[in-house]
């Protein structure tokens, strides 16, 4: 359709994009400790289909769109691991016609337009996280901000990746340690603890509702959203037997001097 019907300038732009830049995913690559994936004996690790499989491992809903040819089928069965040691098989919903793509877009959930919709979407998409019933009241002191919502999704994604990266006994793997080094350590870490001084100065304000028993406890480990300044407090450290992580606060920065 592009070659036969698109205006010349548009056709040139599209074909240049396809040949040089795409079609690939544009967000941050999902990490996986055993990072090798095949479809029909073809290595798709560095392709969009490999990314779909990586997101399926951490229980994120995904689908692929393929150009016509050998991929005109759904689902596409992607195998995780080398053929001699297959660790899992993931069925990826696949589209390959413009009509299918348009129909899928029409039925997709719209972007949230307020904080209630945003928190409901987060709870639906990140099932390994426990969202406190107080979050809406906390964040409602600020007008809805899509940038904050998008950043919150990234923070939630990393926390779910942390849980999914552990072994069957809940112990850290090398992949878990990589996540900790990348996101929990260093001056620009996404997640960190409050300083001892701030824990003392804001002790009463750092007490949040524990969803498990309904009591208030002190939580000081948090994720950071810089513009505007928003903080996301959660329980940490996570015990090996824990299968989820509580999010206890989502709102304006508390420890302002």
JSON list of N, CA, C and O in Angstrom, two decimals, residues 177-232:
[
{"chain": "A", "resi": 177, "resn": "UNK", "atom": "N", "xyz": [20.51, -9.12, 40.77]},
{"chain": "A", "resi": 177, "resn": "UNK", "atom": "CA", "xyz": [21.61, -8.26, 41.19]},
{"chain": "A", "resi": 177, "resn": "UNK", "atom": "C", "xyz": [21.87, -7.16, 40.18]},
{"chain": "A", "resi": 177, "resn": "UNK", "atom": "O", "xyz": [22.22, -6.02, 40.55]},
{"chain": "A", "resi": 178, "resn": "UNK", "atom": "N", "xyz": [21.70, -7.46, 38.89]},
{"chain": "A", "resi": 178, "resn": "UNK", "atom": "CA", "xyz": [21.87, -6.43, 37.85]},
{"chain": "A", "resi": 178, "resn": "UNK", "atom": "C", "xyz": [20.82, -5.34, 38.00]},
{"chain": "A", "resi": 178, "resn": "UNK", "atom": "O", "xyz": [21.12, -4.15, 37.85]},
{"chain": "A", "resi": 179, "resn": "UNK", "atom": "N", "xyz": [19.57, -5.74, 38.30]},
{"chain": "A", "resi": 179, "resn": "UNK", "atom": "CA", "xyz": [18.50, -4.77, 38.50]},
{"chain": "A", "resi": 179, "resn": "UNK", "atom": "C", "xyz": [18.82, -3.88, 39.70]},
{"chain": "A", "resi": 179, "resn": "UNK", "atom": "O", "xyz": [18.65, -2.65, 39.65]},
{"chain": "A", "resi": 180, "resn": "UNK", "atom": "N", "xyz": [19.31, -4.48, 40.77]},
{"chain": "A", "resi": 180, "resn": "UNK", "atom": "CA", "xyz": [19.66, -3.70, 41.96]},
{"chain": "A", "resi": 180, "resn": "UNK", "atom": "C", "xyz": [20.78, -2.72, 41.65]},
{"chain": "A", "resi": 180, "resn": "UNK", "atom": "O", "xyz": [20.72, -1.54, 42.05]},
{"chain": "A", "resi": 181, "resn": "UNK", "atom": "N", "xyz": [21.80, -3.17, 40.95]},
{"chain": "A", "resi": 181, "resn": "UNK", "atom": "CA", "xyz": [22.91, -2.28, 40.61]},
{"chain": "A", "resi": 181, "resn": "UNK", "atom": "C", "xyz": [22.46, -1.13, 39.73]},
{"chain": "A", "resi": 181, "resn": "UNK", "atom": "O", "xyz": [22.89, 0.01, 39.89]},
{"chain": "A", "resi": 182, "resn": "UNK", "atom": "N", "xyz": [21.58, -1.42, 38.77]},
{"chain": "A", "resi": 182, "resn": "UNK", "atom": "CA", "xyz": [21.16, -0.41, 37.80]},
{"chain": "A", "resi": 182, "resn": "UNK", "atom": "C", "xyz": [20.20, 0.61, 38.38]},
{"chain": "A", "resi": 182, "resn": "UNK", "atom": "O", "xyz": [20.29, 1.81, 38.08]},
{"chain": "A", "resi": 183, "resn": "UNK", "atom": "N", "xyz": [19.27, 0.16, 39.23]},
{"chain": "A", "resi": 183, "resn": "UNK", "atom": "CA", "xyz": [18.17, 1.04, 39.65]},
{"chain": "A", "resi": 183, "resn": "UNK", "atom": "C", "xyz": [18.18, 1.41, 41.13]},
{"chain": "A", "resi": 183, "resn": "UNK", "atom": "O", "xyz": [17.49, 2.34, 41.53]},
{"chain": "A", "resi": 184, "resn": "UNK", "atom": "N", "xyz": [18.96, 0.69, 41.95]},
{"chain": "A", "resi": 184, "resn": "UNK", "atom": "CA", "xyz": [18.92, 0.93, 43.39]},
{"chain": "A", "resi": 184, "resn": "UNK", "atom": "C", "xyz": [20.23, 1.45, 43.96]},
{"chain": "A", "resi": 184, "resn": "UNK", "atom": "O", "xyz": [20.33, 1.66, 45.16]},
{"chain": "A", "resi": 185, "resn": "UNK", "atom": "N", "xyz": [21.22, 1.62, 43.12]},
{"chain": "A", "resi": 185, "resn": "UNK", "atom": "CA", "xyz": [22.53, 2.05, 43.61]},
{"chain": "A", "resi": 185, "resn": "UNK", "atom": "C", "xyz": [23.05, 3.23, 42.80]},
{"chain": "A", "resi": 185, "resn": "UNK", "atom": "O", "xyz": [22.71, 3.39, 41.63]},
{"chain": "A", "resi": 186, "resn": "UNK", "atom": "N", "xyz": [23.85, 4.07, 43.43]},
{"chain": "A", "resi": 186, "resn": "UNK", "atom": "CA", "xyz": [24.45, 5.20, 42.73]},
{"chain": "A", "resi": 186, "resn": "UNK", "atom": "C", "xyz": [23.70, 6.50, 42.96]},
{"chain": "A", "resi": 186, "resn": "UNK", "atom": "O", "xyz": [22.56, 6.52, 43.45]},
{"chain": "A", "resi": 187, "resn": "UNK", "atom": "N", "xyz": [24.34, 7.60, 42.58]},
{"chain": "A", "resi": 187, "resn": "UNK", "atom": "CA", "xyz": [23.78, 8.93, 42.80]},
{"chain": "A", "resi": 187, "resn": "UNK", "atom": "C", "xyz": [22.49, 9.16, 42.01]},
{"chain": "A", "resi": 187, "resn": "UNK", "atom": "O", "xyz": [21.65, 9.96, 42.42]},
{"chain": "A", "resi": 188, "resn": "UNK", "atom": "N", "xyz": [22.34, 8.49, 40.87]},
{"chain": "A", "resi": 188, "resn": "UNK", "atom": "CA", "xyz": [21.15, 8.69, 40.03]},
{"chain": "A", "resi": 188, "resn": "UNK", "atom": "C", "xyz": [20.18, 7.51, 40.10]},
{"chain": "A", "resi": 188, "resn": "UNK", "atom": "O", "xyz": [19.41, 7.29, 39.18]},
{"chain": "A", "resi": 189, "resn": "UNK", "atom": "N", "xyz": [20.24, 6.79, 41.20]},
{"chain": "A", "resi": 189, "resn": "UNK", "atom": "CA", "xyz": [19.37, 5.63, 41.36]},
{"chain": "A", "resi": 189, "resn": "UNK", "atom": "C", "xyz": [17.89, 6.02, 41.31]},
{"chain": "A", "resi": 189, "resn": "UNK", "atom": "O", "xyz": [17.51, 7.07, 41.83]},
{"chain": "A", "resi": 190, "resn": "UNK", "atom": "N", "xyz": [17.08, 5.18, 40.69]},
{"chain": "A", "resi": 190, "resn": "UNK", "atom": "CA", "xyz": [15.64, 5.42, 40.65]},
{"chain": "A", "resi": 190, "resn": "UNK", "atom": "C", "xyz": [15.01, 5.23, 42.03]},
{"chain": "A", "resi": 190, "resn": "UNK", "atom": "O", "xyz": [14.01, 5.86, 42.35]},
{"chain": "A", "resi": 191, "resn": "UNK", "atom": "N", "xyz": [15.59, 4.32, 42.82]},
{"chain": "A", "resi": 191, "resn": "UNK", "atom": "CA", "xyz": [15.04, 3.98, 44.13]},
{"chain": "A", "resi": 191, "resn": "UNK", "atom": "C", "xyz": [16.13, 4.16, 45.19]},
{"chain": "A", "resi": 191, "resn": "UNK", "atom": "O", "xyz": [17.28, 3.80, 44.96]},
{"chain": "A", "resi": 192, "resn": "UNK", "atom": "N", "xyz": [15.75, 4.69, 46.35]},
{"chain": "A", "resi": 192, "resn": "UNK", "atom": "CA", "xyz": [16.72, 4.82, 47.44]},
{"chain": "A", "resi": 192, "resn": "UNK", "atom": "C", "xyz": [15.99, 4.96, 48.76]},
{"chain": "A", "resi": 192, "resn": "UNK", "atom": "O", "xyz": [14.78, 5.17, 48.81]},
{"chain": "A", "resi": 193, "resn": "UNK", "atom": "N", "xyz": [16.78, 4.88, 49.83]},
{"chain": "A", "resi": 193, "resn": "UNK", "atom": "CA", "xyz": [16.25, 5.08, 51.18]},
{"chain": "A", "resi": 193, "resn": "UNK", "atom": "C", "xyz": [16.38, 6.55, 51.56]},
{"chain": "A", "resi": 193, "resn": "UNK", "atom": "O", "xyz": [17.21, 7.27, 50.99]},
{"chain": "A", "resi": 194, "resn": "UNK", "atom": "N", "xyz": [15.57, 7.00, 52.50]},
{"chain": "A", "resi": 194, "resn": "UNK", "atom": "CA", "xyz": [15.74, 8.34, 53.03]},
{"chain": "A", "resi": 194, "resn": "UNK", "atom": "C", "xyz": [16.99, 8.40, 53.90]},
{"chain": "A", "resi": 194, "resn": "UNK", "atom": "O", "xyz": [17.44, 7.38, 54.44]},
{"chain": "A", "resi": 195, "resn": "UNK", "atom": "N", "xyz": [17.57, 9.55, 54.03]},
{"chain": "A", "resi": 195, "resn": "UNK", "atom": "CA", "xyz": [18.72, 9.71, 54.92]},
{"chain": "A", "resi": 195, "resn": "UNK", "atom": "C", "xyz": [18.28, 9.55, 56.37]},
{"chain": "A", "resi": 195, "resn": "UNK", "atom": "O", "xyz": [17.09, 9.71, 56.70]},
{"chain": "A", "resi": 196, "resn": "UNK", "atom": "N", "xyz": [19.26, 9.25, 57.23]},
{"chain": "A", "resi": 196, "resn": "UNK", "atom": "CA", "xyz": [18.94, 9.11, 58.65]},
{"chain": "A", "resi": 196, "resn": "UNK", "atom": "C", "xyz": [18.35, 10.40, 59.21]},
{"chain": "A", "resi": 196, "resn": "UNK", "atom": "O", "xyz": [17.43, 10.39, 60.04]},
{"chain": "A", "resi": 197, "resn": "UNK", "atom": "N", "xyz": [18.87, 11.54, 58.73]},
{"chain": "A", "resi": 197, "resn": "UNK", "atom": "CA", "xyz": [18.37, 12.84, 59.19]},
{"chain": "A", "resi": 197, "resn": "UNK", "atom": "C", "xyz": [16.90, 13.03, 58.80]},
{"chain": "A", "resi": 197, "resn": "UNK", "atom": "O", "xyz": [16.08, 13.48, 59.62]},
{"chain": "A", "resi": 198, "resn": "UNK", "atom": "N", "xyz": [16.56, 12.69, 57.55]},
{"chain": "A", "resi": 198, "resn": "UNK", "atom": "CA", "xyz": [15.18, 12.86, 57.11]},
{"chain": "A", "resi": 198, "resn": "UNK", "atom": "C", "xyz": [14.24, 11.87, 57.80]},
{"chain": "A", "resi": 198, "resn": "UNK", "atom": "O", "xyz": [13.07, 12.17, 58.05]},
{"chain": "A", "resi": 199, "resn": "UNK", "atom": "N", "xyz": [14.75, 10.68, 58.11]},
{"chain": "A", "resi": 199, "resn": "UNK", "atom": "CA", "xyz": [13.92, 9.72, 58.84]},
{"chain": "A", "resi": 199, "resn": "UNK", "atom": "C", "xyz": [13.54, 10.27, 60.21]},
{"chain": "A", "resi": 199, "resn": "UNK", "atom": "O", "xyz": [12.41, 10.07, 60.67]},
{"chain": "A", "resi": 200, "resn": "UNK", "atom": "N", "xyz": [14.47, 10.97, 60.83]},
{"chain": "A", "resi": 200, "resn": "UNK", "atom": "CA", "xyz": [14.18, 11.56, 62.14]},
{"chain": "A", "resi": 200, "resn": "UNK", "atom": "C", "xyz": [13.25, 12.77, 61.99]},
{"chain": "A", "resi": 200, "resn": "UNK", "atom": "O", "xyz": [12.27, 12.92, 62.72]},
{"chain": "A", "resi": 201, "resn": "UNK", "atom": "N", "xyz": [13.56, 13.65, 61.02]},
{"chain": "A", "resi": 201, "resn": "UNK", "atom": "CA", "xyz": [12.81, 14.89, 60.87]},
{"chain": "A", "resi": 201, "resn": "UNK", "atom": "C", "xyz": [11.38, 14.67, 60.40]},
{"chain": "A", "resi": 201, "resn": "UNK", "atom": "O", "xyz": [10.47, 15.43, 60.75]},
{"chain": "A", "resi": 202, "resn": "UNK", "atom": "N", "xyz": [11.17, 13.62, 59.61]},
{"chain": "A", "resi": 202, "resn": "UNK", "atom": "CA", "xyz": [9.84, 13.39, 59.02]},
{"chain": "A", "resi": 202, "resn": "UNK", "atom": "C", "xyz": [9.26, 12.05, 59.48]},
{"chain": "A", "resi": 202, "resn": "UNK", "atom": "O", "xyz": [8.46, 11.44, 58.77]},
{"chain": "A", "resi": 203, "resn": "UNK", "atom": "N", "xyz": [9.65, 11.64, 60.68]},
{"chain": "A", "resi": 203, "resn": "UNK", "atom": "CA", "xyz": [9.25, 10.32, 61.16]},
{"chain": "A", "resi": 203, "resn": "UNK", "atom": "C", "xyz": [7.74, 10.09, 61.10]},
{"chain": "A", "resi": 203, "resn": "UNK", "atom": "O", "xyz": [7.27, 9.07, 60.60]},
{"chain": "A", "resi": 204, "resn": "UNK", "atom": "N", "xyz": [6.98, 11.05, 61.55]},
{"chain": "A", "resi": 204, "resn": "UNK", "atom": "CA", "xyz": [5.52, 10.86, 61.60]},
{"chain": "A", "resi": 204, "resn": "UNK", "atom": "C", "xyz": [4.91, 10.84, 60.20]},
{"chain": "A", "resi": 204, "resn": "UNK", "atom": "O", "xyz": [3.91, 10.15, 59.96]},
{"chain": "A", "resi": 205, "resn": "UNK", "atom": "N", "xyz": [5.51, 11.59, 59.26]},
{"chain": "A", "resi": 205, "resn": "UNK", "atom": "CA", "xyz": [4.97, 11.65, 57.92]},
{"chain": "A", "resi": 205, "resn": "UNK", "atom": "C", "xyz": [5.36, 10.45, 57.06]},
{"chain": "A", "resi": 205, "resn": "UNK", "atom": "O", "xyz": [4.81, 10.26, 55.97]},
{"chain": "A", "resi": 206, "resn": "UNK", "atom": "N", "xyz": [6.31, 9.66, 57.53]},
{"chain": "A", "resi": 206, "resn": "UNK", "atom": "CA", "xyz": [6.74, 8.49, 56.78]},
{"chain": "A", "resi": 206, "resn": "UNK", "atom": "C", "xyz": [6.07, 7.21, 57.29]},
{"chain": "A", "resi": 206, "resn": "UNK", "atom": "O", "xyz": [6.54, 6.11, 57.02]},
{"chain": "A", "resi": 207, "resn": "UNK", "atom": "N", "xyz": [4.98, 7.37, 57.99]},
{"chain": "A", "resi": 207, "resn": "UNK", "atom": "CA", "xyz": [4.19, 6.23, 58.46]},
{"chain": "A", "resi": 207, "resn": "UNK", "atom": "C", "xyz": [2.96, 6.07, 57.56]},
{"chain": "A", "resi": 207, "resn": "UNK", "atom": "O", "xyz": [2.18, 7.01, 57.40]},
{"chain": "A", "resi": 208, "resn": "UNK", "atom": "N", "xyz": [2.84, 4.88, 56.96]},
{"chain": "A", "resi": 208, "resn": "UNK", "atom": "CA", "xyz": [1.76, 4.63, 56.00]},
{"chain": "A", "resi": 208, "resn": "UNK", "atom": "C", "xyz": [1.05, 3.33, 56.35]},
{"chain": "A", "resi": 208, "resn": "UNK", "atom": "O", "xyz": [1.58, 2.47, 57.06]},
{"chain": "A", "resi": 209, "resn": "UNK", "atom": "N", "xyz": [-0.14, 3.19, 55.80]},
{"chain": "A", "resi": 209, "resn": "UNK", "atom": "CA", "xyz": [-0.98, 2.03, 56.09]},
{"chain": "A", "resi": 209, "resn": "UNK", "atom": "C", "xyz": [-0.41, 0.77, 55.45]},
{"chain": "A", "resi": 209, "resn": "UNK", "atom": "O", "xyz": [-0.08, 0.74, 54.26]},
{"chain": "A", "resi": 210, "resn": "UNK", "atom": "N", "xyz": [-0.27, -0.27, 56.29]},
{"chain": "A", "resi": 210, "resn": "UNK", "atom": "CA", "xyz": [0.13, -1.60, 55.81]},
{"chain": "A", "resi": 210, "resn": "UNK", "atom": "C", "xyz": [-1.14, -2.33, 55.36]},
{"chain": "A", "resi": 210, "resn": "UNK", "atom": "O", "xyz": [-2.03, -2.60, 56.17]},
{"chain": "A", "resi": 211, "resn": "UNK", "atom": "N", "xyz": [-1.23, -2.64, 54.09]},
{"chain": "A", "resi": 211, "resn": "UNK", "atom": "CA", "xyz": [-2.44, -3.27, 53.56]},
{"chain": "A", "resi": 211, "resn": "UNK", "atom": "C", "xyz": [-2.65, -4.68, 54.08]},
{"chain": "A", "resi": 211, "resn": "UNK", "atom": "O", "xyz": [-3.77, -5.20, 54.02]},
{"chain": "A", "resi": 212, "resn": "UNK", "atom": "N", "xyz": [-1.61, -5.28, 54.61]},
{"chain": "A", "resi": 212, "resn": "UNK", "atom": "CA", "xyz": [-1.74, -6.67, 55.06]},
{"chain": "A", "resi": 212, "resn": "UNK", "atom": "C", "xyz": [-2.47, -6.79, 56.40]},
{"chain": "A", "resi": 212, "resn": "UNK", "atom": "O", "xyz": [-3.24, -7.72, 56.61]},
{"chain": "A", "resi": 213, "resn": "UNK", "atom": "N", "xyz": [-2.21, -5.85, 57.32]},
{"chain": "A", "resi": 213, "resn": "UNK", "atom": "CA", "xyz": [-2.85, -5.96, 58.63]},
{"chain": "A", "resi": 213, "resn": "UNK", "atom": "C", "xyz": [-3.56, -4.69, 59.07]},
{"chain": "A", "resi": 213, "resn": "UNK", "atom": "O", "xyz": [-4.10, -4.62, 60.18]},
{"chain": "A", "resi": 214, "resn": "UNK", "atom": "N", "xyz": [-3.54, -3.65, 58.22]},
{"chain": "A", "resi": 214, "resn": "UNK", "atom": "CA", "xyz": [-4.29, -2.44, 58.52]},
{"chain": "A", "resi": 214, "resn": "UNK", "atom": "C", "xyz": [-3.63, -1.51, 59.52]},
{"chain": "A", "resi": 214, "resn": "UNK", "atom": "O", "xyz": [-4.27, -0.54, 59.96]},
{"chain": "A", "resi": 215, "resn": "UNK", "atom": "N", "xyz": [-2.39, -1.78, 59.91]},
{"chain": "A", "resi": 215, "resn": "UNK", "atom": "CA", "xyz": [-1.69, -0.90, 60.85]},
{"chain": "A", "resi": 215, "resn": "UNK", "atom": "C", "xyz": [-0.78, 0.06, 60.10]},
{"chain": "A", "resi": 215, "resn": "UNK", "atom": "O", "xyz": [-0.48, -0.13, 58.92]},
{"chain": "A", "resi": 216, "resn": "UNK", "atom": "N", "xyz": [-0.35, 1.11, 60.80]},
{"chain": "A", "resi": 216, "resn": "UNK", "atom": "CA", "xyz": [0.57, 2.07, 60.20]},
{"chain": "A", "resi": 216, "resn": "UNK", "atom": "C", "xyz": [2.00, 1.71, 60.59]},
{"chain": "A", "resi": 216, "resn": "UNK", "atom": "O", "xyz": [2.29, 1.41, 61.74]},
{"chain": "A", "resi": 217, "resn": "UNK", "atom": "N", "xyz": [2.89, 1.75, 59.58]},
{"chain": "A", "resi": 217, "resn": "UNK", "atom": "CA", "xyz": [4.29, 1.45, 59.80]},
{"chain": "A", "resi": 217, "resn": "UNK", "atom": "C", "xyz": [5.14, 2.49, 59.09]},
{"chain": "A", "resi": 217, "resn": "UNK", "atom": "O", "xyz": [4.65, 3.24, 58.24]},
{"chain": "A", "resi": 218, "resn": "UNK", "atom": "N", "xyz": [6.42, 2.51, 59.45]},
{"chain": "A", "resi": 218, "resn": "UNK", "atom": "CA", "xyz": [7.34, 3.45, 58.81]},
{"chain": "A", "resi": 218, "resn": "UNK", "atom": "C", "xyz": [7.90, 2.83, 57.54]},
{"chain": "A", "resi": 218, "resn": "UNK", "atom": "O", "xyz": [8.41, 1.71, 57.55]},
{"chain": "A", "resi": 219, "resn": "UNK", "atom": "N", "xyz": [7.77, 3.55, 56.45]},
{"chain": "A", "resi": 219, "resn": "UNK", "atom": "CA", "xyz": [8.33, 3.15, 55.15]},
{"chain": "A", "resi": 219, "resn": "UNK", "atom": "C", "xyz": [9.19, 4.30, 54.65]},
{"chain": "A", "resi": 219, "resn": "UNK", "atom": "O", "xyz": [8.72, 5.42, 54.52]},
{"chain": "A", "resi": 220, "resn": "UNK", "atom": "N", "xyz": [10.44, 4.01, 54.36]},
{"chain": "A", "resi": 220, "resn": "UNK", "atom": "CA", "xyz": [11.33, 5.09, 53.93]},
{"chain": "A", "resi": 220, "resn": "UNK", "atom": "C", "xyz": [11.96, 4.85, 52.57]},
{"chain": "A", "resi": 220, "resn": "UNK", "atom": "O", "xyz": [12.54, 5.76, 51.99]},
{"chain": "A", "resi": 221, "resn": "UNK", "atom": "N", "xyz": [11.84, 3.64, 52.05]},
{"chain": "A", "resi": 221, "resn": "UNK", "atom": "CA", "xyz": [12.40, 3.36, 50.72]},
{"chain": "A", "resi": 221, "resn": "UNK", "atom": "C", "xyz": [11.41, 3.84, 49.67]},
{"chain": "A", "resi": 221, "resn": "UNK", "atom": "O", "xyz": [10.20, 3.62, 49.80]},
{"chain": "A", "resi": 222, "resn": "UNK", "atom": "N", "xyz": [11.91, 4.49, 48.62]},
{"chain": "A", "resi": 222, "resn": "UNK", "atom": "CA", "xyz": [11.00, 5.14, 47.70]},
{"chain": "A", "resi": 222, "resn": "UNK", "atom": "C", "xyz": [11.57, 5.23, 46.28]},
{"chain": "A", "resi": 222, "resn": "UNK", "atom": "O", "xyz": [12.78, 5.18, 46.07]},
{"chain": "A", "resi": 223, "resn": "UNK", "atom": "N", "xyz": [10.66, 5.34, 45.31]},
{"chain": "A", "resi": 223, "resn": "UNK", "atom": "CA", "xyz": [11.01, 5.65, 43.93]},
{"chain": "A", "resi": 223, "resn": "UNK", "atom": "C", "xyz": [10.81, 7.13, 43.69]},
{"chain": "A", "resi": 223, "resn": "UNK", "atom": "O", "xyz": [9.99, 7.78, 44.35]},
{"chain": "A", "resi": 224, "resn": "UNK", "atom": "N", "xyz": [11.56, 7.66, 42.72]},
{"chain": "A", "resi": 224, "resn": "UNK", "atom": "CA", "xyz": [11.59, 9.11, 42.52]},
{"chain": "A", "resi": 224, "resn": "UNK", "atom": "C", "xyz": [11.02, 9.52, 41.16]},
{"chain": "A", "resi": 224, "resn": "UNK", "atom": "O", "xyz": [11.34, 8.92, 40.14]},
{"chain": "A", "resi": 225, "resn": "UNK", "atom": "N", "xyz": [10.18, 10.54, 41.19]},
{"chain": "A", "resi": 225, "resn": "UNK", "atom": "CA", "xyz": [9.71, 11.22, 40.00]},
{"chain": "A", "resi": 225, "resn": "UNK", "atom": "C", "xyz": [10.10, 12.68, 40.19]},
{"chain": "A", "resi": 225, "resn": "UNK", "atom": "O", "xyz": [9.69, 13.31, 41.16]},
{"chain": "A", "resi": 226, "resn": "UNK", "atom": "N", "xyz": [10.90, 13.21, 39.28]},
{"chain": "A", "resi": 226, "resn": "UNK", "atom": "CA", "xyz": [11.55, 14.50, 39.54]},
{"chain": "A", "resi": 226, "resn": "UNK", "atom": "C", "xyz": [10.75, 15.72, 39.10]},
{"chain": "A", "resi": 226, "resn": "UNK", "atom": "O", "xyz": [10.84, 16.77, 39.71]},
{"chain": "A", "resi": 227, "resn": "UNK", "atom": "N", "xyz": [9.98, 15.60, 38.00]},
{"chain": "A", "resi": 227, "resn": "UNK", "atom": "CA", "xyz": [9.29, 16.79, 37.48]},
{"chain": "A", "resi": 227, "resn": "UNK", "atom": "C", "xyz": [7.83, 16.45, 37.17]},
{"chain": "A", "resi": 227, "resn": "UNK", "atom": "O", "xyz": [7.56, 15.82, 36.15]},
{"chain": "A", "resi": 228, "resn": "UNK", "atom": "N", "xyz": [6.90, 16.85, 38.04]},
{"chain": "A", "resi": 228, "resn": "UNK", "atom": "CA", "xyz": [7.10, 17.50, 39.35]},
{"chain": "A", "resi": 228, "resn": "UNK", "atom": "C", "xyz": [7.60, 16.49, 40.37]},
{"chain": "A", "resi": 228, "resn": "UNK", "atom": "O", "xyz": [7.64, 15.29, 40.10]},
{"chain": "A", "resi": 229, "resn": "UNK", "atom": "N", "xyz": [7.97, 16.97, 41.55]},
{"chain": "A", "resi": 229, "resn": "UNK", "atom": "CA", "xyz": [8.57, 16.10, 42.56]},
{"chain": "A", "resi": 229, "resn": "UNK", "atom": "C", "xyz": [7.50, 15.25, 43.23]},
{"chain": "A", "resi": 229, "resn": "UNK", "atom": "O", "xyz": [6.70, 15.73, 44.04]},
{"chain": "A", "resi": 230, "resn": "UNK", "atom": "N", "xyz": [7.51, 13.97, 42.87]},
{"chain": "A", "resi": 230, "resn": "UNK", "atom": "CA", "xyz": [6.57, 12.99, 43.40]},
{"chain": "A", "resi": 230, "resn": "UNK", "atom": "C", "xyz": [7.38, 11.82, 43.93]},
{"chain": "A", "resi": 230, "resn": "UNK", "atom": "O", "xyz": [8.44, 11.50, 43.39]},
{"chain": "A", "resi": 231, "resn": "UNK", "atom": "N", "xyz": [6.89, 11.19, 44.98]},
{"chain": "A", "resi": 231, "resn": "UNK", "atom": "CA", "xyz": [7.57, 10.04, 45.56]},
{"chain": "A", "resi": 231, "resn": "UNK", "atom": "C", "xyz": [6.62, 8.84, 45.65]},
{"chain": "A", "resi": 231, "resn": "UNK", "atom": "O", "xyz": [5.41, 9.01, 45.82]},
{"chain": "A", "resi": 232, "resn": "UNK", "atom": "N", "xyz": [7.22, 7.66, 45.54]},
{"chain": "A", "resi": 232, "resn": "UNK", "atom": "CA", "xyz": [6.47, 6.41, 45.60]},
{"chain": "A", "resi": 232, "resn": "UNK", "atom": "C", "xyz": [7.13, 5.54, 46.66]},
{"chain": "A", "resi": 232, "resn": "UNK", "atom": "O", "xyz": [8.20, 4.97, 46.44]}
]
